[in-house]
Every structure is written in structure tokens, then in C-alpha cells.
């Protein structure tokens, strides 16, 4: 992900929305309740996160997993873009590497490359997705994979509600594989999509 200097400056100067996690109601439990129970409770542990910078600081504490829900056009994807810029700018990021995964794209890969996505508790579909997208021999793929193996990656999965027919499989994989593997993880979704 590469932004020109103008784009990066515009993103840094853009106003941010206030996210008051203490006021949010928990979405209904997923059929895979582990997705709800295995992650940190943002409102209890993070207090009030006011902007992308605060969210970045919370994620950099490590070992956290969260689900951010908001209505349509509320700025979930925009917030992730701002978050990525803060993470890349943070001097205290400790080598953390943000990896943005669009759930809609992951769904398409699951359908188009079914044999590549193994259904077990040890395979990592984000790794498989990156391998398909960037080619196993590319330096970019190797760098992203190394960050995941070393648990330096911040996995940002955007738009769970947009994962179509594969939504339940993706949610299950997050709950039964990615979360237990200890990845720092933030997913976004519309509340109605859960």
C-alpha cells in the first residue's frame, strides 16, 4: 500500500470521527460465539477511543482483537485508512505491519481458489489470500508472511457483512483459527451483517 505525499498529508489532516465505544451496544451473538468471547471487550479495556490515533495506540498494545460495528457510510473503511497511516507513522509501532484484507475480496478468492483454502484450525487464510494475490516468490508476500509468523502483523479485516455466501466461513475462521493463533486483529462490519 503506497500513498503519494499529498494523499498521506490529506489523510493526516482530515477530521476524524469520535468513536465512543462505551455507548455502543454489542451486536447479536454470532453462530460462532467464539468470535465474540475470544476478543478483548473494547469498551471495558480501551475506554473511549476518540480517533484513529487512539485506536492505533490501543492496537499497538498487542494481543488485542476487536470488532468495530457501525451503520452504512459511517466511516469504517475510512477509519481503517486513517489507522494504517497512523500505524505507518508511529515511531513506537515496534515493527508492526498493518495488513488490510477486504472481506469481499477474500470471499471471491475462497470461491475461485477453493482448493487453496484448507478448512482446519492451523491454516491461515490471510496468508493464503496474500500468496494468491502477490505470488509466493514476491518480496512483498515474503515480508507480509514473516510479519504474520512473528506476530508483528495487525490484521485489519474490513466489511465482514460484505462477504456474501462465505461470510459464515470467514467468521468461523477468524474465531477458530486467527484469534486463537494470537494475531492482533480488528474486523469491521455493519451491525445488521452479523
CSV table of C-alpha atoms in Angstrom, one decimal:
chain,number,residue,atom,x,y,z
A,1,UNK,CA,0.0,0.0,0.0
A,2,UNK,CA,1.7,3.2,-1.2
A,3,UNK,CA,0.3,6.7,-0.9
A,4,UNK,CA,1.8,9.8,-2.5
A,5,UNK,CA,2.9,12.6,-0.2
A,6,UNK,CA,-0.1,14.7,-1.0
A,7,UNK,CA,-2.5,11.9,-0.2
A,8,UNK,CA,-0.8,11.0,3.0
A,9,UNK,CA,-0.8,14.6,4.2
A,10,UNK,CA,-4.5,14.9,3.3
A,11,UNK,CA,-5.4,11.8,5.3
A,12,UNK,CA,-3.4,13.1,8.3
A,13,UNK,CA,-5.1,16.5,8.2
A,14,UNK,CA,-8.6,15.1,7.7
A,15,UNK,CA,-11.0,15.4,10.6
A,16,UNK,CA,-11.7,12.2,12.4
A,17,UNK,CA,-14.9,10.9,13.9
A,18,UNK,CA,-15.3,10.2,17.6
A,19,UNK,CA,-15.9,6.6,18.4
A,20,UNK,CA,-17.4,6.2,21.8
A,21,UNK,CA,-17.2,2.5,22.4
A,22,UNK,CA,-18.8,2.7,25.8
A,23,UNK,CA,-22.1,3.8,24.2
A,24,UNK,CA,-22.2,1.0,21.6
A,25,UNK,CA,-24.4,-2.0,22.1
A,26,UNK,CA,-22.9,-5.3,21.4
A,27,UNK,CA,-24.1,-6.9,18.2
A,28,UNK,CA,-26.1,-10.1,18.5
A,29,UNK,CA,-24.0,-13.2,19.1
A,30,UNK,CA,-22.7,-14.9,16.1
A,31,UNK,CA,-23.5,-18.5,15.5
A,32,UNK,CA,-19.8,-18.9,16.3
A,33,UNK,CA,-19.9,-17.2,19.6
A,34,UNK,CA,-16.1,-17.6,20.0
A,35,UNK,CA,-15.7,-14.6,17.7
A,36,UNK,CA,-17.5,-12.6,20.4
A,37,UNK,CA,-15.9,-14.2,23.5
A,38,UNK,CA,-12.3,-14.6,22.5
A,39,UNK,CA,-11.6,-10.9,21.8
A,40,UNK,CA,-11.0,-8.2,24.3
A,41,UNK,CA,-14.0,-6.1,25.1
A,42,UNK,CA,-13.1,-2.8,23.6
A,43,UNK,CA,-15.4,-0.7,25.8
A,44,UNK,CA,-14.1,-2.3,29.0
A,45,UNK,CA,-10.4,-2.3,28.2
A,46,UNK,CA,-9.9,0.7,25.9
A,47,UNK,CA,-12.2,3.2,27.5
A,48,UNK,CA,-13.2,5.8,24.9
A,49,UNK,CA,-11.3,5.7,21.6
A,50,UNK,CA,-11.7,9.1,20.0
A,51,UNK,CA,-9.9,8.7,16.7
A,52,UNK,CA,-7.6,6.7,14.6
A,53,UNK,CA,-4.6,7.7,16.7
A,54,UNK,CA,-6.3,6.3,19.8
A,55,UNK,CA,-7.3,3.1,18.0
A,56,UNK,CA,-3.7,2.8,16.8
A,57,UNK,CA,-2.3,3.1,20.3
A,58,UNK,CA,-4.8,0.5,21.6
A,59,UNK,CA,-3.9,-2.0,18.9
A,60,UNK,CA,-0.2,-1.4,19.4
A,61,UNK,CA,-0.5,-2.7,23.0
A,62,UNK,CA,-0.7,-6.1,21.3
A,63,UNK,CA,-2.7,-9.2,22.0
A,64,UNK,CA,-6.0,-7.4,21.3
A,65,UNK,CA,-8.7,-8.4,19.0
A,66,UNK,CA,-11.8,-6.3,18.2
A,67,UNK,CA,-14.9,-6.0,16.2
A,68,UNK,CA,-15.9,-2.5,15.1
A,69,UNK,CA,-19.5,-2.1,14.0
A,70,UNK,CA,-21.2,0.9,12.5
A,71,UNK,CA,-24.0,1.6,10.1
A,72,UNK,CA,-23.6,2.1,6.3
A,73,UNK,CA,-21.4,5.0,5.3
A,74,UNK,CA,-20.4,5.7,8.9
A,75,UNK,CA,-16.7,5.7,8.0
A,76,UNK,CA,-15.5,2.2,9.0
A,77,UNK,CA,-13.3,1.9,5.9
A,78,UNK,CA,-12.1,5.5,6.1
A,79,UNK,CA,-11.2,4.9,9.8
A,80,UNK,CA,-9.1,1.9,8.7
A,81,UNK,CA,-7.3,4.0,6.1
A,82,UNK,CA,-6.5,6.6,8.8
A,83,UNK,CA,-5.4,3.8,11.2
A,84,UNK,CA,-3.0,2.5,8.6
A,85,UNK,CA,-1.5,5.9,8.2
A,86,UNK,CA,-1.1,6.3,12.0
A,87,UNK,CA,0.5,2.9,12.3
A,88,UNK,CA,2.9,3.6,9.5
A,89,UNK,CA,3.8,6.9,11.0
A,90,UNK,CA,4.1,5.7,14.6
A,91,UNK,CA,7.6,5.7,15.9
A,92,UNK,CA,6.6,3.4,18.7
A,93,UNK,CA,5.0,0.8,16.3
A,94,UNK,CA,7.7,-1.7,17.1
A,95,UNK,CA,7.9,-3.0,13.6
A,96,UNK,CA,4.1,-3.7,13.4
A,97,UNK,CA,2.8,-4.2,9.9
A,98,UNK,CA,-0.8,-3.4,9.0
A,99,UNK,CA,-2.4,-5.8,6.6
A,100,UNK,CA,-5.7,-4.7,5.2
A,101,UNK,CA,-8.0,-7.5,3.9
A,102,UNK,CA,-11.3,-6.8,2.2
A,103,UNK,CA,-13.8,-9.5,3.2
A,104,UNK,CA,-15.5,-9.2,-0.2
A,105,UNK,CA,-12.2,-9.9,-1.9
A,106,UNK,CA,-11.5,-12.8,0.4
A,107,UNK,CA,-14.9,-14.2,-0.4
A,108,UNK,CA,-14.1,-14.1,-4.1
A,109,UNK,CA,-10.8,-15.9,-3.5
A,110,UNK,CA,-12.5,-18.6,-1.5
A,111,UNK,CA,-14.8,-19.3,-4.3
A,112,UNK,CA,-12.3,-19.0,-7.2
A,113,UNK,CA,-9.5,-21.0,-5.4
A,114,UNK,CA,-11.4,-23.4,-3.2
A,115,UNK,CA,-8.6,-26.0,-3.1
A,116,UNK,CA,-6.1,-23.5,-1.8
A,117,UNK,CA,-8.1,-22.7,1.4
A,118,UNK,CA,-7.9,-25.6,3.8
A,119,UNK,CA,-10.6,-25.9,6.4
A,120,UNK,CA,-8.6,-26.7,9.5
A,121,UNK,CA,-7.5,-24.9,12.7
A,122,UNK,CA,-3.9,-24.3,11.7
A,123,UNK,CA,-4.1,-22.9,8.1
A,124,UNK,CA,-4.2,-19.1,7.8
A,125,UNK,CA,-6.5,-17.9,5.1
A,126,UNK,CA,-5.0,-14.4,5.2
A,127,UNK,CA,-1.6,-16.0,4.3
A,128,UNK,CA,-3.3,-18.0,1.5
A,129,UNK,CA,-5.0,-14.8,0.3
A,130,UNK,CA,-1.8,-12.9,0.2
A,131,UNK,CA,0.0,-15.7,-1.5
A,132,UNK,CA,-2.7,-15.8,-4.2
A,133,UNK,CA,-2.7,-12.0,-4.6
A,134,UNK,CA,1.1,-11.3,-4.6
A,135,UNK,CA,2.7,-14.6,-5.7
A,136,UNK,CA,4.6,-16.8,-3.2
A,137,UNK,CA,8.0,-15.7,-4.6
A,138,UNK,CA,7.5,-12.0,-4.3
A,139,UNK,CA,9.4,-10.0,-1.7
A,140,UNK,CA,6.2,-8.3,-0.6
A,141,UNK,CA,4.4,-11.6,0.1
A,142,UNK,CA,7.5,-12.9,2.0
A,143,UNK,CA,7.7,-9.7,4.1
A,144,UNK,CA,4.0,-9.9,5.0
A,145,UNK,CA,4.2,-13.6,5.8
A,146,UNK,CA,7.2,-13.0,8.0
A,147,UNK,CA,5.3,-10.3,9.9
A,148,UNK,CA,2.4,-12.7,10.4
A,149,UNK,CA,4.6,-15.6,11.6
A,150,UNK,CA,6.4,-13.3,14.1
A,151,UNK,CA,3.0,-11.9,15.2
A,152,UNK,CA,4.0,-8.4,14.2
A,153,UNK,CA,1.1,-8.0,11.7
A,154,UNK,CA,-2.0,-6.1,12.5
A,155,UNK,CA,-4.7,-7.9,10.6
A,156,UNK,CA,-7.5,-5.5,9.5
A,157,UNK,CA,-10.4,-7.3,8.0
A,158,UNK,CA,-12.9,-4.8,6.5
A,159,UNK,CA,-16.5,-5.5,5.7
A,160,UNK,CA,-17.4,-8.9,7.2
A,161,UNK,CA,-21.0,-8.0,6.2
A,162,UNK,CA,-19.9,-7.8,2.6
A,163,UNK,CA,-18.5,-11.4,2.5
A,164,UNK,CA,-21.7,-12.8,0.8
A,165,UNK,CA,-22.1,-16.5,0.7
A,166,UNK,CA,-18.8,-17.0,2.5
A,167,UNK,CA,-19.4,-14.8,5.5
A,168,UNK,CA,-20.1,-17.6,8.0
A,169,UNK,CA,-17.0,-19.5,6.9
A,170,UNK,CA,-14.8,-16.3,7.2
A,171,UNK,CA,-16.3,-15.5,10.6
A,172,UNK,CA,-15.7,-19.1,11.8
A,173,UNK,CA,-12.1,-19.0,10.5
A,174,UNK,CA,-11.5,-15.7,12.4
A,175,UNK,CA,-12.9,-17.2,15.6
A,176,UNK,CA,-11.4,-20.7,15.4
A,177,UNK,CA,-8.0,-20.0,13.7
A,178,UNK,CA,-6.8,-16.4,13.6
A,179,UNK,CA,-7.9,-15.3,17.1
A,180,UNK,CA,-6.5,-18.4,18.9
A,181,UNK,CA,-3.2,-18.0,16.9
A,182,UNK,CA,-2.8,-14.7,18.7
A,183,UNK,CA,-2.9,-12.3,15.9
A,184,UNK,CA,-3.7,-8.6,16.7
A,185,UNK,CA,-6.9,-8.3,14.8
A,186,UNK,CA,-9.6,-5.7,14.0
A,187,UNK,CA,-12.7,-6.5,12.0
A,188,UNK,CA,-15.4,-4.2,10.7
A,189,UNK,CA,-19.0,-4.8,9.8
A,190,UNK,CA,-22.4,-3.3,9.7
A,191,UNK,CA,-24.3,-4.4,12.8
A,192,UNK,CA,-27.1,-5.9,10.6
A,193,UNK,CA,-24.5,-8.1,8.8
A,194,UNK,CA,-23.7,-10.1,12.0
